[in-house]
PDB file of C-alpha atoms in Angstrom:
ATOM      1  CA  UNK A   1      14.493 -13.853 -26.623  1.00 50.00           C
ATOM      2  CA  UNK A   2      16.766 -16.816 -25.965  1.00 62.00           C
ATOM      3  CA  UNK A   3      18.985 -14.342 -24.088  1.00 92.00           C
ATOM      4  CA  UNK A   4      16.803 -14.363 -20.990  1.00 96.00           C
ATOM      5  CA  UNK A   5      15.939 -17.589 -19.255  1.00 97.00           C
ATOM      6  CA  UNK A   6      14.004 -18.548 -16.156  1.00 98.00           C
ATOM      7  CA  UNK A   7      14.134 -21.658 -14.035  1.00 97.00           C
ATOM      8  CA  UNK A   8      12.291 -23.658 -13.062  1.00 98.00           C
ATOM      9  CA  UNK A   9       9.510 -23.282 -15.616  1.00 97.00           C
ATOM     10  CA  UNK A  10       7.020 -25.007 -13.324  1.00 98.00           C
ATOM     11  CA  UNK A  11       7.101 -25.381  -9.561  1.00 98.00           C
ATOM     12  CA  UNK A  12       4.713 -26.821  -7.022  1.00 98.00           C
ATOM     13  CA  UNK A  13       5.437 -26.145  -3.373  1.00 97.00           C
ATOM     14  CA  UNK A  14       3.698 -26.084  -0.042  1.00 97.00           C
ATOM     15  CA  UNK A  15       2.680 -23.227   2.190  1.00 98.00           C
ATOM     16  CA  UNK A  16       5.550 -22.051   4.366  1.00 97.00           C
ATOM     17  CA  UNK A  17       8.378 -23.358   2.206  1.00 97.00           C
ATOM     18  CA  UNK A  18      11.093 -21.166   0.782  1.00 97.00           C
ATOM     19  CA  UNK A  19      11.233 -21.014  -3.000  1.00 98.00           C
ATOM     20  CA  UNK A  20      13.755 -19.327  -5.275  1.00 98.00           C
ATOM     21  CA  UNK A  21      13.019 -18.481  -8.890  1.00 98.00           C
ATOM     22  CA  UNK A  22      16.020 -17.893 -11.081  1.00 98.00           C
ATOM     23  CA  UNK A  23      16.473 -15.408 -13.909  1.00 98.00           C
ATOM     24  CA  UNK A  24      19.519 -15.178 -16.149  1.00 97.00           C
ATOM     25  CA  UNK A  25      20.208 -12.846 -19.078  1.00 96.00           C
ATOM     26  CA  UNK A  26      23.132 -12.856 -21.471  1.00 95.00           C
ATOM     27  CA  UNK A  27      22.834  -9.305 -22.860  1.00 90.00           C
ATOM     28  CA  UNK A  28      24.578  -7.545 -19.952  1.00 89.00           C
ATOM     29  CA  UNK A  29      21.454  -5.409 -19.565  1.00 91.00           C
ATOM     30  CA  UNK A  30      21.611  -3.015 -16.661  1.00 91.00           C
ATOM     31  CA  UNK A  31      17.953  -3.241 -15.685  1.00 92.00           C
ATOM     32  CA  UNK A  32      16.132  -6.341 -14.542  1.00 94.00           C
ATOM     33  CA  UNK A  33      12.574  -6.745 -13.309  1.00 95.00           C
ATOM     34  CA  UNK A  34      10.259  -9.260 -11.699  1.00 97.00           C
ATOM     35  CA  UNK A  35       6.534  -9.211 -12.471  1.00 97.00           C
ATOM     36  CA  UNK A  36       3.720 -11.485 -11.436  1.00 97.00           C
ATOM     37  CA  UNK A  37       0.732 -12.140 -13.655  1.00 97.00           C
ATOM     38  CA  UNK A  38      -2.665 -13.010 -12.257  1.00 94.00           C
ATOM     39  CA  UNK A  39      -6.062 -13.156 -13.931  1.00 85.00           C
ATOM     40  CA  UNK A  40      -7.836  -9.861 -13.475  1.00 80.00           C
ATOM     41  CA  UNK A  41      -4.682  -8.021 -12.426  1.00 83.00           C
ATOM     42  CA  UNK A  42      -2.489  -8.072 -15.485  1.00 88.00           C
ATOM     43  CA  UNK A  43       1.217  -7.801 -14.801  1.00 94.00           C
ATOM     44  CA  UNK A  44       2.369  -6.257 -11.545  1.00 95.00           C
ATOM     45  CA  UNK A  45       5.901  -5.232 -10.673  1.00 94.00           C
ATOM     46  CA  UNK A  46       7.411  -6.977  -7.659  1.00 96.00           C
ATOM     47  CA  UNK A  47      11.011  -5.722  -7.622  1.00 96.00           C
ATOM     48  CA  UNK A  48      13.448  -4.199 -10.039  1.00 93.00           C
ATOM     49  CA  UNK A  49      17.164  -3.597 -10.226  1.00 93.00           C
ATOM     50  CA  UNK A  50      19.099  -0.852 -11.974  1.00 89.00           C
ATOM     51  CA  UNK A  51      22.480  -2.571 -11.666  1.00 90.00           C
ATOM     52  CA  UNK A  52      24.340  -5.114  -9.585  1.00 90.00           C
ATOM     53  CA  UNK A  53      23.703  -4.533  -5.884  1.00 91.00           C
ATOM     54  CA  UNK A  54      20.970  -1.958  -6.593  1.00 91.00           C
ATOM     55  CA  UNK A  55      17.388  -3.110  -6.082  1.00 94.00           C
ATOM     56  CA  UNK A  56      14.100  -1.422  -5.292  1.00 92.00           C
ATOM     57  CA  UNK A  57      10.523  -2.338  -4.511  1.00 93.00           C
ATOM     58  CA  UNK A  58       7.733  -2.318  -7.012  1.00 91.00           C
ATOM     59  CA  UNK A  59       3.973  -2.417  -6.528  1.00 90.00           C
ATOM     60  CA  UNK A  60       3.671  -5.779  -4.725  1.00 94.00           C
ATOM     61  CA  UNK A  61       6.953  -6.566  -2.871  1.00 96.00           C
ATOM     62  CA  UNK A  62       5.599  -8.073   0.350  1.00 96.00           C
ATOM     63  CA  UNK A  63       6.727 -11.659   0.923  1.00 97.00           C
ATOM     64  CA  UNK A  64       9.487 -11.490  -1.695  1.00 98.00           C
ATOM     65  CA  UNK A  65      13.236 -10.938  -1.499  1.00 97.00           C
ATOM     66  CA  UNK A  66      15.629 -10.249  -4.362  1.00 97.00           C
ATOM     67  CA  UNK A  67      19.363  -9.984  -4.778  1.00 95.00           C
ATOM     68  CA  UNK A  68      21.638  -9.038  -7.625  1.00 96.00           C
ATOM     69  CA  UNK A  69      25.261  -9.890  -6.952  1.00 94.00           C
ATOM     70  CA  UNK A  70      25.991 -10.314 -10.675  1.00 94.00           C
ATOM     71  CA  UNK A  71      24.629  -8.270 -13.577  1.00 94.00           C
ATOM     72  CA  UNK A  72      23.311 -11.331 -15.394  1.00 95.00           C
ATOM     73  CA  UNK A  73      21.348 -12.915 -12.524  1.00 97.00           C
ATOM     74  CA  UNK A  74      18.335 -11.682 -10.604  1.00 98.00           C
ATOM     75  CA  UNK A  75      16.857 -14.385  -8.330  1.00 98.00           C
ATOM     76  CA  UNK A  76      13.505 -13.928  -6.623  1.00 98.00           C
ATOM     77  CA  UNK A  77      12.933 -15.675  -3.290  1.00 98.00           C
ATOM     78  CA  UNK A  78       9.641 -16.338  -1.578  1.00 97.00           C
ATOM     79  CA  UNK A  79      10.765 -16.649   2.028  1.00 95.00           C
ATOM     80  CA  UNK A  80       7.639 -18.427   3.280  1.00 97.00           C
ATOM     81  CA  UNK A  81       5.315 -19.211   0.410  1.00 97.00           C
ATOM     82  CA  UNK A  82       1.588 -18.508   0.744  1.00 97.00           C
ATOM     83  CA  UNK A  83      -1.315 -19.605  -1.466  1.00 97.00           C
ATOM     84  CA  UNK A  84      -1.788 -16.005  -2.594  1.00 96.00           C
ATOM     85  CA  UNK A  85       1.633 -16.222  -4.237  1.00 97.00           C
ATOM     86  CA  UNK A  86       0.363 -18.810  -6.707  1.00 97.00           C
ATOM     87  CA  UNK A  87       0.963 -17.024  -9.986  1.00 97.00           C
ATOM     88  CA  UNK A  88       2.977 -16.844 -13.173  1.00 98.00           C
ATOM     89  CA  UNK A  89       6.227 -14.983 -12.609  1.00 98.00           C
ATOM     90  CA  UNK A  90       8.002 -13.165 -15.416  1.00 98.00           C
ATOM     91  CA  UNK A  91      11.502 -11.821 -15.326  1.00 97.00           C
ATOM     92  CA  UNK A  92      12.475  -9.073 -17.773  1.00 96.00           C
ATOM     93  CA  UNK A  93      15.562  -7.106 -18.662  1.00 94.00           C
ATOM     94  CA  UNK A  94      16.382  -3.950 -20.573  1.00 90.00           C
ATOM     95  CA  UNK A  95      19.281  -1.723 -21.435  1.00 84.00           C
ATOM     96  CA  UNK A  96      19.005   1.994 -20.714  1.00 70.00           C
ATOM     97  CA  UNK A  97      15.964   3.387 -22.571  1.00 66.00           C
ATOM     98  CA  UNK A  98      15.497   0.116 -24.394  1.00 66.00           C
ATOM     99  CA  UNK A  99      12.703  -2.358 -24.854  1.00 84.00           C
ATOM    100  CA  UNK A 100      11.998  -4.754 -21.997  1.00 90.00           C
ATOM    101  CA  UNK A 101      12.531  -8.369 -22.969  1.00 92.00           C
ATOM    102  CA  UNK A 102      10.580 -10.931 -20.997  1.00 95.00           C
ATOM    103  CA  UNK A 103      11.660 -14.407 -19.991  1.00 97.00           C
ATOM    104  CA  UNK A 104       9.418 -17.433 -20.658  1.00 96.00           C
ATOM    105  CA  UNK A 105       7.867 -17.308 -17.196  1.00 97.00           C
ATOM    106  CA  UNK A 106       7.654 -19.611 -14.181  1.00 98.00           C
ATOM    107  CA  UNK A 107       4.307 -21.043 -13.201  1.00 97.00           C
ATOM    108  CA  UNK A 108       4.285 -21.402  -9.413  1.00 98.00           C
ATOM    109  CA  UNK A 109       1.609 -23.261  -7.475  1.00 97.00           C
ATOM    110  CA  UNK A 110       1.536 -23.046  -3.687  1.00 97.00           C
ATOM    111  CA  UNK A 111      -0.583 -25.751  -2.060  1.00 96.00           C
TER     112      UNK A 111
ATOM    113  CA  UNK B   1       1.891   5.673  -7.910  1.00 75.00           C
ATOM    114  CA  UNK B   2       0.999   5.347 -11.561  1.00 81.00           C
ATOM    115  CA  UNK B   3      -2.428   3.911 -12.395  1.00 89.00           C
ATOM    116  CA  UNK B   4      -3.084   2.623 -15.904  1.00 95.00           C
ATOM    117  CA  UNK B   5      -6.652   1.906 -16.970  1.00 96.00           C
ATOM    118  CA  UNK B   6      -7.301  -0.147 -20.112  1.00 97.00           C
ATOM    119  CA  UNK B   7     -10.522  -0.599 -22.093  1.00 97.00           C
ATOM    120  CA  UNK B   8     -12.201  -2.691 -23.270  1.00 97.00           C
ATOM    121  CA  UNK B   9     -11.327  -5.858 -21.400  1.00 96.00           C
ATOM    122  CA  UNK B  10     -12.556  -7.979 -24.317  1.00 97.00           C
ATOM    123  CA  UNK B  11     -12.935  -7.117 -27.969  1.00 98.00           C
ATOM    124  CA  UNK B  12     -14.259  -9.230 -30.812  1.00 98.00           C
ATOM    125  CA  UNK B  13     -13.895  -8.130 -34.431  1.00 97.00           C
ATOM    126  CA  UNK B  14     -14.267  -9.738 -37.813  1.00 97.00           C
ATOM    127  CA  UNK B  15     -11.229 -10.377 -39.932  1.00 97.00           C
ATOM    128  CA  UNK B  16     -10.356  -7.277 -41.921  1.00 97.00           C
ATOM    129  CA  UNK B  17     -11.963  -4.857 -39.487  1.00 97.00           C
ATOM    130  CA  UNK B  18     -10.035  -2.446 -37.294  1.00 98.00           C
ATOM    131  CA  UNK B  19      -9.514  -2.799 -33.557  1.00 98.00           C
ATOM    132  CA  UNK B  20      -8.892   0.016 -31.098  1.00 98.00           C
ATOM    133  CA  UNK B  21      -7.753  -0.375 -27.502  1.00 98.00           C
ATOM    134  CA  UNK B  22      -7.574   2.627 -25.202  1.00 98.00           C
ATOM    135  CA  UNK B  23      -5.546   3.347 -22.086  1.00 98.00           C
ATOM    136  CA  UNK B  24      -5.382   6.202 -19.630  1.00 98.00           C
ATOM    137  CA  UNK B  25      -2.645   6.964 -17.148  1.00 96.00           C
ATOM    138  CA  UNK B  26      -2.556   9.076 -14.015  1.00 94.00           C
ATOM    139  CA  UNK B  27       1.047  10.252 -13.626  1.00 91.00           C
ATOM    140  CA  UNK B  28       1.802  13.245 -15.832  1.00 91.00           C
ATOM    141  CA  UNK B  29       5.535  12.478 -15.491  1.00 90.00           C
ATOM    142  CA  UNK B  30       5.145   9.202 -17.397  1.00 91.00           C
ATOM    143  CA  UNK B  31       7.049   9.411 -20.666  1.00 90.00           C
ATOM    144  CA  UNK B  32       7.249   5.906 -22.138  1.00 91.00           C
ATOM    145  CA  UNK B  33       4.225   3.932 -23.336  1.00 94.00           C
ATOM    146  CA  UNK B  34       4.765   0.440 -24.763  1.00 95.00           C
ATOM    147  CA  UNK B  35       2.203  -2.061 -25.977  1.00 97.00           C
ATOM    148  CA  UNK B  36       2.713  -5.778 -25.485  1.00 97.00           C
ATOM    149  CA  UNK B  37       1.031  -8.743 -27.148  1.00 97.00           C
ATOM    150  CA  UNK B  38       0.722 -11.985 -25.221  1.00 97.00           C
ATOM    151  CA  UNK B  39      -0.434 -15.200 -26.827  1.00 96.00           C
ATOM    152  CA  UNK B  40      -1.805 -17.954 -24.645  1.00 93.00           C
ATOM    153  CA  UNK B  41       0.907 -19.545 -22.534  1.00 92.00           C
ATOM    154  CA  UNK B  42       3.608 -17.299 -23.970  1.00 95.00           C
ATOM    155  CA  UNK B  43       5.631 -14.357 -22.724  1.00 96.00           C
ATOM    156  CA  UNK B  44       4.595 -10.740 -23.433  1.00 96.00           C
ATOM    157  CA  UNK B  45       6.287  -9.320 -26.512  1.00 95.00           C
ATOM    158  CA  UNK B  46       6.632  -5.679 -27.442  1.00 94.00           C
ATOM    159  CA  UNK B  47       4.722  -4.738 -30.577  1.00 96.00           C
ATOM    160  CA  UNK B  48       5.085  -0.957 -30.550  1.00 96.00           C
ATOM    161  CA  UNK B  49       6.022   1.830 -28.169  1.00 94.00           C
ATOM    162  CA  UNK B  50       5.838   5.603 -28.069  1.00 93.00           C
ATOM    163  CA  UNK B  51       7.589   8.264 -26.066  1.00 90.00           C
ATOM    164  CA  UNK B  52       6.053  11.442 -24.754  1.00 86.00           C
ATOM    165  CA  UNK B  53       7.727  13.684 -27.331  1.00 85.00           C
ATOM    166  CA  UNK B  54       5.846  11.930 -30.160  1.00 83.00           C
ATOM    167  CA  UNK B  55       2.122  12.050 -30.883  1.00 91.00           C
ATOM    168  CA  UNK B  56       1.764   9.090 -33.215  1.00 95.00           C
ATOM    169  CA  UNK B  57       3.797   6.127 -34.405  1.00 94.00           C
ATOM    170  CA  UNK B  58       3.033   3.518 -37.044  1.00 96.00           C
ATOM    171  CA  UNK B  59       4.438   0.124 -37.904  1.00 94.00           C
ATOM    172  CA  UNK B  60       2.654  -1.533 -40.809  1.00 96.00           C
ATOM    173  CA  UNK B  61      -0.868  -2.402 -39.565  1.00 97.00           C
ATOM    174  CA  UNK B  62      -0.258  -1.158 -36.047  1.00 98.00           C
ATOM    175  CA  UNK B  63      -0.322   2.424 -34.812  1.00 98.00           C
ATOM    176  CA  UNK B  64      -0.246   4.100 -31.437  1.00 98.00           C
ATOM    177  CA  UNK B  65      -1.443   7.604 -30.621  1.00 97.00           C
ATOM    178  CA  UNK B  66      -0.665   9.608 -27.507  1.00 96.00           C
ATOM    179  CA  UNK B  67      -2.529  12.578 -26.066  1.00 95.00           C
ATOM    180  CA  UNK B  68      -0.408  13.949 -23.224  1.00 93.00           C
ATOM    181  CA  UNK B  69      -2.911  16.605 -22.268  1.00 93.00           C
ATOM    182  CA  UNK B  70      -5.693  14.086 -21.760  1.00 94.00           C
ATOM    183  CA  UNK B  71      -3.238  11.440 -20.498  1.00 95.00           C
ATOM    184  CA  UNK B  72      -4.450   8.733 -22.794  1.00 95.00           C
ATOM    185  CA  UNK B  73      -2.972   6.585 -25.525  1.00 97.00           C
ATOM    186  CA  UNK B  74      -4.486   4.114 -27.943  1.00 98.00           C
ATOM    187  CA  UNK B  75      -3.501   1.111 -30.021  1.00 98.00           C
ATOM    188  CA  UNK B  76      -4.979   0.811 -33.503  1.00 98.00           C
ATOM    189  CA  UNK B  77      -4.782  -2.406 -35.484  1.00 98.00           C
ATOM    190  CA  UNK B  78      -6.028  -2.240 -39.065  1.00 97.00           C
ATOM    191  CA  UNK B  79      -6.954  -5.088 -41.391  1.00 97.00           C
ATOM    192  CA  UNK B  80      -7.065  -7.515 -38.501  1.00 98.00           C
ATOM    193  CA  UNK B  81      -6.134 -11.144 -39.048  1.00 97.00           C
ATOM    194  CA  UNK B  82      -6.886 -14.256 -36.959  1.00 96.00           C
ATOM    195  CA  UNK B  83      -3.261 -14.328 -35.813  1.00 96.00           C
ATOM    196  CA  UNK B  84      -3.820 -10.953 -34.150  1.00 97.00           C
ATOM    197  CA  UNK B  85      -5.967 -12.779 -31.576  1.00 98.00           C
ATOM    198  CA  UNK B  86      -4.183 -12.427 -28.242  1.00 97.00           C
ATOM    199  CA  UNK B  87      -4.186 -10.390 -25.055  1.00 97.00           C
ATOM    200  CA  UNK B  88      -2.809  -6.878 -25.467  1.00 98.00           C
ATOM    201  CA  UNK B  89      -1.367  -4.882 -22.593  1.00 97.00           C
ATOM    202  CA  UNK B  90      -0.624  -1.209 -22.453  1.00 97.00           C
ATOM    203  CA  UNK B  91       1.918   0.141 -19.989  1.00 95.00           C
ATOM    204  CA  UNK B  92       3.348   3.412 -18.770  1.00 94.00           C
ATOM    205  CA  UNK B  93       6.644   4.280 -17.198  1.00 89.00           C
ATOM    206  CA  UNK B  94       8.352   7.318 -15.767  1.00 82.00           C
ATOM    207  CA  UNK B  95      11.919   8.145 -14.910  1.00 75.00           C
ATOM    208  CA  UNK B  96      13.934   7.528 -12.831  1.00 67.00           C
ATOM    209  CA  UNK B  97      12.643   3.996 -12.299  1.00 62.00           C
ATOM    210  CA  UNK B  98      14.548   2.558 -15.216  1.00 66.00           C
ATOM    211  CA  UNK B  99      11.415   2.064 -17.262  1.00 70.00           C
ATOM    212  CA  UNK B 100       9.801  -0.210 -14.677  1.00 83.00           C
ATOM    213  CA  UNK B 101       6.391  -0.642 -16.252  1.00 90.00           C
ATOM    214  CA  UNK B 102       2.916  -0.134 -14.832  1.00 92.00           C
ATOM    215  CA  UNK B 103       0.575  -2.296 -16.884  1.00 94.00           C
ATOM    216  CA  UNK B 104      -3.086  -2.060 -17.709  1.00 95.00           C
ATOM    217  CA  UNK B 105      -5.131  -5.176 -17.027  1.00 95.00           C
ATOM    218  CA  UNK B 106      -5.180  -6.271 -20.627  1.00 96.00           C
ATOM    219  CA  UNK B 107      -7.593  -6.594 -23.553  1.00 97.00           C
ATOM    220  CA  UNK B 108      -8.442  -9.986 -24.960  1.00 97.00           C
ATOM    221  CA  UNK B 109      -8.807  -9.524 -28.707  1.00 98.00           C
ATOM    222  CA  UNK B 110     -10.555 -12.162 -30.786  1.00 98.00           C
ATOM    223  CA  UNK B 111     -10.476 -11.894 -34.564  1.00 97.00           C
ATOM    224  CA  UNK B 112     -13.002 -14.181 -36.213  1.00 96.00           C
ATOM    225  CA  UNK B 113     -12.606 -15.313 -39.839  1.00 92.00           C
TER     226      UNK B 113
END
């Protein structure tokens, strides 16, 4: 589990600000994912990536942007944060047909 | 897209009893079904998974069954212990989305001594 990290772990921001959440994994996993977790909704997929420079939308992509220039990093950017984006964000990674390993999460509050 | 329904949302059992959590999925192409355990304030962690070519899988006190025809799968925990108390999530995934998971909404399991 120490192989996947997220930063920051906690973030408070204001409506309209841009925020970037970082995710880094040391396993050279091909696949990386971003989920958000909200009470009553479980975990919902925001974006995922099959490899460097390959990304695709998940269930709830609106308001988010991702990039993957390097295999080990998968940052998630909220271009103009809204209160509805207050959530816990989990990054995950997996090799082909392997278990998904989750990062420790980032708790984001948008005021 | 895939829709995963999970029941019950809360479950309370006495220590030593069994617990069963059930999930249904909508996409017949789904072929990977993991179960995650999440303790309060922690990350989800895989406890067991099953693929569509297998009907049942066991790991000590935990077992998962899959019925492809009915499109449902279940988690069985036997001889429950207080440390089993957590939120459990089922998920389903289909190719070619690289095992991007569609989660159920979770079951909060409480095991009382």
